[in-house]
XYZ file of N, CA and C in Angstrom:
501
model
N 18.976 8.137 20.363
C 17.700 7.917 19.710
C 17.557 6.428 19.395
N 16.291 6.021 19.249
C 16.016 4.607 18.993
C 14.809 4.464 18.082
N 14.850 3.422 17.269
C 13.687 3.102 16.453
C 12.663 2.393 17.326
N 11.415 2.804 17.192
C 10.329 2.230 17.975
C 9.507 1.288 17.105
N 8.872 0.305 17.725
C 7.967 -0.589 17.003
C 6.654 0.143 16.753
N 6.167 0.049 15.522
C 4.898 0.676 15.150
C 3.790 -0.369 15.242
N 2.766 -0.063 16.033
C 1.621 -0.965 16.159
C 0.886 -1.040 14.829
N 0.346 -2.218 14.523
C -0.397 -2.383 13.278
C -1.867 -2.667 13.550
N -2.712 -2.024 12.761
C -4.146 -2.253 12.772
C -4.389 -3.731 12.501
N -5.270 -4.408 13.226
C -6.274 -3.917 14.170
C -5.864 -3.994 15.646
N -4.619 -3.743 15.987
C -4.191 -3.767 17.394
C -5.109 -2.852 18.211
N -5.757 -3.373 19.260
C -6.722 -2.580 20.033
C -6.102 -1.360 20.729
N -4.795 -1.363 20.942
C -4.154 -0.198 21.577
C -4.261 1.048 20.711
N -4.442 0.850 19.397
C -4.587 1.993 18.495
C -5.913 2.727 18.707
N -6.861 2.075 19.352
C -8.173 2.691 19.574
C -8.309 3.338 20.948
N -7.246 3.370 21.724
C -7.296 4.008 23.041
C -6.960 5.488 22.906
N -7.800 6.358 23.443
C -7.479 7.791 23.415
C -6.215 8.075 24.230
N -5.410 8.998 23.723
C -4.172 9.379 24.400
C -4.456 10.402 25.497
N -3.599 10.421 26.495
C -3.765 11.375 27.594
C -2.933 12.623 27.324
N -3.441 13.773 27.753
C -2.683 15.021 27.563
C -1.356 14.972 28.315
N -0.383 15.662 27.774
C 0.921 15.787 28.414
C 0.860 16.992 29.338
N 1.109 16.771 30.611
C 1.032 17.836 31.616
C 2.278 18.716 31.571
N 3.429 18.065 31.435
C 4.695 18.802 31.435
C 5.667 18.129 30.473
N 6.323 18.918 29.639
C 7.345 18.368 28.758
C 8.610 18.170 29.585
N 9.039 16.906 29.691
C 10.243 16.580 30.455
C 11.190 15.794 29.553
N 12.273 15.292 30.123
C 13.273 14.595 29.313
C 12.700 13.330 28.666
N 11.742 12.672 29.313
C 11.133 11.478 28.722
C 10.320 11.832 27.474
N 9.606 12.945 27.537
C 8.822 13.400 26.381
C 9.760 13.818 25.256
N 10.835 14.519 25.590
C 11.810 14.936 24.576
C 12.437 13.710 23.901
N 12.758 12.686 24.685
C 13.328 11.451 24.127
C 12.303 10.757 23.233
N 11.046 10.693 23.702
C 9.984 10.082 22.903
C 9.832 10.821 21.569
N 9.841 12.152 21.606
C 9.713 12.944 20.378
C 10.860 12.642 19.412
N 12.085 12.564 19.921
C 13.240 12.232 19.074
C 13.104 10.834 18.477
N 12.722 9.870 19.317
C 12.571 8.489 18.850
C 11.442 8.381 17.820
N 10.361 9.116 18.042
C 9.253 9.096 17.089
C 9.683 9.675 15.746
N 10.436 10.771 15.766
C 10.904 11.374 14.518
C 11.812 10.395 13.771
N 12.738 9.777 14.493
C 13.640 8.811 13.858
C 12.847 7.648 13.269
N 11.860 7.171 13.991
C 11.020 6.060 13.530
C 10.231 6.464 12.293
N 9.650 7.664 12.301
C 8.866 8.156 11.162
C 9.745 8.254 9.916
N 10.926 8.859 10.054
C 11.816 9.012 8.901
C 12.284 7.651 8.376
N 12.553 6.717 9.270
C 13.034 5.405 8.883
C 11.959 4.588 8.173
N 10.686 4.807 8.494
C 9.603 3.929 8.041
C 9.453 3.785 6.514
N 9.500 4.738 5.647
C 9.423 6.180 5.847
C 7.974 6.648 5.822
N 7.695 7.672 6.624
C 6.362 8.247 6.662
C 6.447 9.759 6.758
N 5.278 10.406 6.766
C 5.235 11.865 6.882
C 4.607 12.306 8.198
N 4.168 11.343 9.009
C 3.592 11.679 10.304
C 3.540 10.453 11.188
N 3.572 10.699 12.494
C 3.485 9.606 13.456
C 2.932 10.167 14.757
N 2.006 9.432 15.349
C 1.417 9.826 16.625
C 1.886 8.852 17.700
N 2.041 9.361 18.918
C 2.550 8.542 20.022
C 1.769 7.226 20.208
N 0.431 7.204 20.084
C -0.271 5.933 20.251
C 0.164 4.848 19.248
N 0.699 5.249 18.109
C 1.151 4.274 17.119
C 2.391 3.523 17.577
N 3.098 4.071 18.555
C 4.289 3.406 19.094
C 4.046 3.007 20.552
N 2.766 2.772 20.872
C 2.332 2.299 22.190
C 2.658 3.279 23.317
N 2.737 4.553 22.989
C 2.912 5.599 24.005
C 1.607 6.394 24.021
N 0.825 6.237 25.041
C -0.517 6.807 25.070
C -0.572 8.272 25.461
N 0.269 9.081 24.833
C 0.307 10.506 25.156
C 0.028 11.341 23.917
N -0.428 12.559 24.123
C -0.805 13.431 23.016
C 0.420 14.143 22.438
N 1.092 13.422 21.560
C 2.303 13.915 20.917
C 2.315 13.421 19.483
N 2.582 14.342 18.538
C 2.691 13.945 17.137
C 3.940 14.580 16.521
N 4.473 13.891 15.511
C 5.549 14.441 14.695
C 5.092 14.378 13.241
N 5.433 15.422 12.479
C 5.013 15.535 11.088
C 6.152 16.185 10.301
N 6.381 15.681 9.094
C 7.302 16.341 8.170
C 6.880 15.983 6.755
N 6.243 16.937 6.063
C 5.768 16.683 4.704
C 6.753 17.205 3.656
N 7.888 17.750 4.091
C 8.851 18.336 3.147
C 9.551 17.245 2.332
N 9.917 17.588 1.101
C 10.614 16.640 0.240
C 11.987 16.302 0.788
N 12.666 17.269 1.397
C 14.022 17.068 1.904
C 14.058 16.486 3.313
N 12.868 16.278 3.902
C 12.771 15.699 5.253
C 13.528 16.548 6.279
N 13.361 17.865 6.167
C 14.088 18.767 7.054
C 13.199 19.838 7.691
N 11.892 19.578 7.745
C 10.960 20.541 8.335
C 10.092 19.849 9.385
N 10.749 19.240 10.350
C 10.045 18.493 11.389
C 9.180 19.419 12.239
N 7.933 19.022 12.407
C 6.985 19.734 13.253
C 6.576 18.765 14.361
N 6.838 19.151 15.609
C 6.474 18.320 16.756
C 5.449 19.088 17.571
N 4.298 18.474 17.806
C 3.211 19.144 18.519
C 2.796 18.342 19.751
N 2.687 19.051 20.865
C 2.254 18.491 22.137
C 0.798 18.918 22.352
N -0.058 17.971 22.683
C -1.481 18.225 22.954
C -2.175 19.012 21.833
N -1.989 18.601 20.565
C -2.625 19.352 19.481
C -4.134 19.154 19.445
N -4.837 20.215 19.092
C -6.288 20.116 18.910
C -6.706 21.014 17.760
N -7.669 20.541 17.007
C -8.196 21.318 15.889
C -9.231 22.274 16.455
N -9.024 23.576 16.226
C -9.959 24.566 16.765
C -10.822 25.199 15.676
N -10.440 25.017 14.418
C -11.261 25.467 13.292
C -11.056 24.505 12.135
N -12.125 24.279 11.371
C -12.047 23.429 10.181
C -12.998 23.990 9.132
N -12.514 24.078 7.878
C -13.308 24.653 6.794
C -13.168 23.816 5.527
N -14.265 23.731 4.786
C -14.249 23.052 3.502
C -14.103 21.547 3.632
N -14.158 20.892 2.476
C -13.993 19.435 2.421
C -13.062 19.108 1.268
N -12.145 18.199 1.527
C -11.185 17.765 0.518
C -11.084 16.247 0.601
N -10.898 15.627 -0.543
C -10.717 14.176 -0.566
C -9.300 13.893 -1.064
N -8.569 13.109 -0.275
C -7.185 12.804 -0.625
C -6.899 11.353 -0.277
N -6.032 10.733 -1.052
C -5.635 9.354 -0.764
C -4.694 9.370 0.431
N -5.001 8.515 1.417
C -4.190 8.432 2.629
C -3.677 7.019 2.820
N -2.555 6.953 3.507
C -1.991 5.702 3.968
C -1.609 5.912 5.418
N -1.135 4.868 6.065
C -0.793 4.968 7.485
C 0.265 3.932 7.819
N 1.250 4.339 8.605
C 2.301 3.405 9.014
C 1.734 2.241 9.828
N 0.574 2.439 10.454
C -0.067 1.371 11.227
C -0.992 0.506 10.377
N -1.168 0.886 9.120
C -2.010 0.120 8.199
C -1.197 -0.072 6.911
N -0.121 -0.855 6.990
C 0.822 -0.944 5.874
C 0.207 -1.477 4.581
N 0.574 -0.800 3.487
C 0.145 -1.247 2.164
C -1.269 -0.878 1.784
N -1.971 -0.115 2.621
C -3.357 0.257 2.337
C -3.424 1.764 2.088
N -4.004 2.131 0.946
C -4.165 3.542 0.580
C -5.584 3.721 0.083
N -6.317 4.656 0.695
C -7.722 4.867 0.352
C -8.043 6.355 0.365
N -9.060 6.735 -0.407
C -9.538 8.119 -0.410
C -10.312 8.402 0.871
N -9.981 9.523 1.517
C -10.639 9.925 2.761
C -11.036 11.390 2.642
N -12.233 11.721 3.117
C -12.674 13.115 3.152
C -12.291 13.747 4.478
N -11.681 14.919 4.390
C -11.287 15.675 5.577
C -11.510 17.154 5.302
N -11.337 17.956 6.346
C -11.434 19.403 6.182
C -10.304 19.883 5.275
N -10.614 20.858 4.446
C -9.633 21.398 3.496
C -8.624 22.320 4.183
N -9.114 23.099 5.151
C -8.256 24.028 5.904
C -8.564 23.885 7.381
N -7.518 23.928 8.196
C -7.714 23.809 9.643
C -6.832 24.807 10.385
N -7.221 25.041 11.629
C -6.368 25.773 12.558
C -6.163 24.855 13.751
N -4.907 24.721 14.173
C -4.538 23.818 15.259
C -3.917 24.622 16.387
N -4.302 24.275 17.608
C -3.689 24.840 18.810
C -2.904 23.711 19.472
N -1.675 24.018 19.909
C -0.820 22.999 20.534
C 0.246 23.702 21.365
N 1.203 22.914 21.808
C 2.394 23.438 22.472
C 3.606 22.892 21.734
N 4.710 23.631 21.809
C 5.949 23.118 21.250
C 6.694 22.337 22.324
N 7.881 21.881 22.016
C 8.632 21.067 22.972
C 9.203 21.861 24.142
N 9.082 23.178 24.083
C 9.472 24.002 25.230
C 8.248 24.317 26.098
N 7.085 23.786 25.712
C 5.859 24.017 26.463
C 5.171 25.323 26.114
N 5.658 26.022 25.078
C 5.064 27.296 24.668
C 3.851 27.038 23.776
N 2.754 27.770 24.033
C 1.565 27.599 23.191
C 1.818 28.116 21.776
N 1.168 27.454 20.807
C 1.269 27.917 19.428
C -0.023 27.596 18.704
N -0.267 28.350 17.647
C -1.385 28.075 16.745
C -0.834 28.080 15.341
N -1.357 27.192 14.508
C -0.937 27.196 13.119
C -2.118 26.876 12.230
N -2.091 27.464 11.041
C -3.112 27.200 10.038
C -2.492 26.329 8.972
N -3.287 25.406 8.446
C -2.765 24.480 7.446
C -3.826 24.174 6.407
N -3.357 23.888 5.194
C -4.237 23.397 4.138
C -3.474 22.332 3.364
N -4.143 21.737 2.377
C -3.496 20.732 1.551
C -3.006 19.535 2.344
N -1.832 19.036 1.939
C -1.279 17.835 2.555
C -1.013 18.009 4.047
N -0.541 19.179 4.459
C -0.273 19.395 5.880
C -1.564 19.303 6.694
N -2.648 19.881 6.193
C -3.931 19.804 6.908
C -4.396 18.355 7.033
N -4.278 17.602 5.959
C -4.683 16.194 5.976
C -3.826 15.410 6.971
N -2.523 15.630 6.913
C -1.609 14.904 7.796
C -1.886 15.231 9.262
N -2.090 16.496 9.574
C -2.376 16.879 10.962
C -3.681 16.252 11.444
N -4.717 16.278 10.611
C -5.994 15.672 11.005
C -5.834 14.166 11.222
N -5.075 13.524 10.349
C -4.825 12.083 10.445
C -4.126 11.752 11.766
N -3.081 12.501 12.101
C -2.323 12.220 13.332
C -3.131 12.576 14.581
N -3.880 13.663 14.537
C -4.714 14.044 15.684
C -5.809 12.995 15.892
N -6.323 12.422 14.799
C -7.277 11.307 14.930
C -6.674 10.186 15.773
N -5.400 9.862 15.525
C -4.741 8.804 16.307
C -4.784 9.115 17.803
N -4.662 10.377 18.154
C -4.678 10.759 19.572
C -6.045 10.514 20.203
N -7.072 10.434 19.362
C -8.434 10.170 19.840
C -8.817 8.702 19.656
N -7.828 7.873 19.289
C -8.101 6.451 19.127
C -8.783 6.105 17.822
N -8.600 6.954 16.815
C -9.271 6.722 15.532
C -8.236 6.511 14.428
N -8.446 5.466 13.638
C -7.572 5.109 12.524
C -8.240 5.574 11.226
N -7.445 5.939 10.220
C -8.021 6.494 8.995
C -9.006 5.556 8.321
N -8.835 4.242 8.467
C -9.774 3.313 7.829
C -11.176 3.432 8.434
N -11.282 4.008 9.623
C -12.595 4.177 10.241
C -13.414 5.277 9.557
N -12.791 6.006 8.630
C -13.515 6.975 7.798
C -14.127 6.290 6.574
N -13.810 5.007 6.379
C -14.269 4.258 5.215
C -15.541 3.478 5.546
N -16.137 2.892 4.523
C -17.343 2.084 4.728
C -17.008 0.856 5.577
N -18.025 0.296 6.227
C -17.846 -0.908 7.038
C -17.262 -2.047 6.190
N -17.743 -2.163 4.958
C -17.267 -3.225 4.069
C -15.762 -3.098 3.854
N -15.297 -1.888 3.510
C -13.860 -1.684 3.292
C -13.071 -1.918 4.578
N -13.605 -1.472 5.703
C -12.925 -1.688 6.984
C -12.741 -3.185 7.243
N -13.792 -3.964 7.030
C -13.722 -5.406 7.266
C -12.729 -6.089 6.334
N -12.709 -5.668 5.061
C -11.773 -6.254 4.104
C -10.329 -5.954 4.505
N -10.073 -4.723 4.908
C -8.729 -4.316 5.326
C -8.315 -5.072 6.581
N -9.224 -5.164 7.562
C -8.932 -5.875 8.807
C -8.570 -7.339 8.516
N -9.364 -7.998 7.669
C -9.097 -9.406 7.334
C -7.759 -9.554 6.625
N -7.481 -8.667 5.684
C -6.227 -8.715 4.923
C -5.021 -8.570 5.850
N -5.059 -7.591 6.747
C -3.923 -7.345 7.638
C -3.792 -8.435 8.706
N -4.916 -8.924 9.203
C -4.864 -9.999 10.193
C -4.239 -11.247 9.566
N -4.619 -11.556 8.338
C -4.039 -12.714 7.644
C -2.543 -12.507 7.428
N -2.147 -11.313 6.996
C -0.733 -11.022 6.764
C 0.074 -11.154 8.060
N -0.508 -10.675 9.178
C 0.190 -10.755 10.480
C 0.346 -12.211 10.916
N -0.675 -13.028 10.682
C -0.609 -14.443 11.041
C 0.482 -15.152 10.236
N 0.557 -14.827 8.952
C 1.556 -15.463 8.080
C 2.968 -15.026 8.462
N 3.125 -13.784 8.882
C 4.455 -13.266 9.245
C 4.899 -13.764 10.624
N 3.930 -13.951 11.515
C 4.275 -14.299 12.891
C 4.312 -15.744 13.119
């Protein structure tokens, strides 16, 4: 396993839609392992392949306190969404920024597991928010894009300045 570099907003690669995975092979399995290791190390509760410059529809999520309930989804899609909930979100690609975002309160997701078997799961609360956040990444959407233009511009300027100072 290896730690991967996490792209930071406003890197344009974060806005590219990911391509579906046709077949789970050893490269996908390695990517999933590396993504999980990277997410835990960051530390975060979710990571999508586009965040590590891998343009494929793969996400890893673990919202458990003990960090022992890893959920890896291939080609996830939201097939049902109900209610509205507002929760403070952050993102490994937008370090140090936490903002309130409105999302569906309950969702149903269709995906495949790492053996290529289809699965469906229902989620609410933090898991629903996390899944929606990571699936957004697969469509080239960052959580700050749910915010007002003014907030987006302020965040972009702040992170661009920080990147210039660090680099």
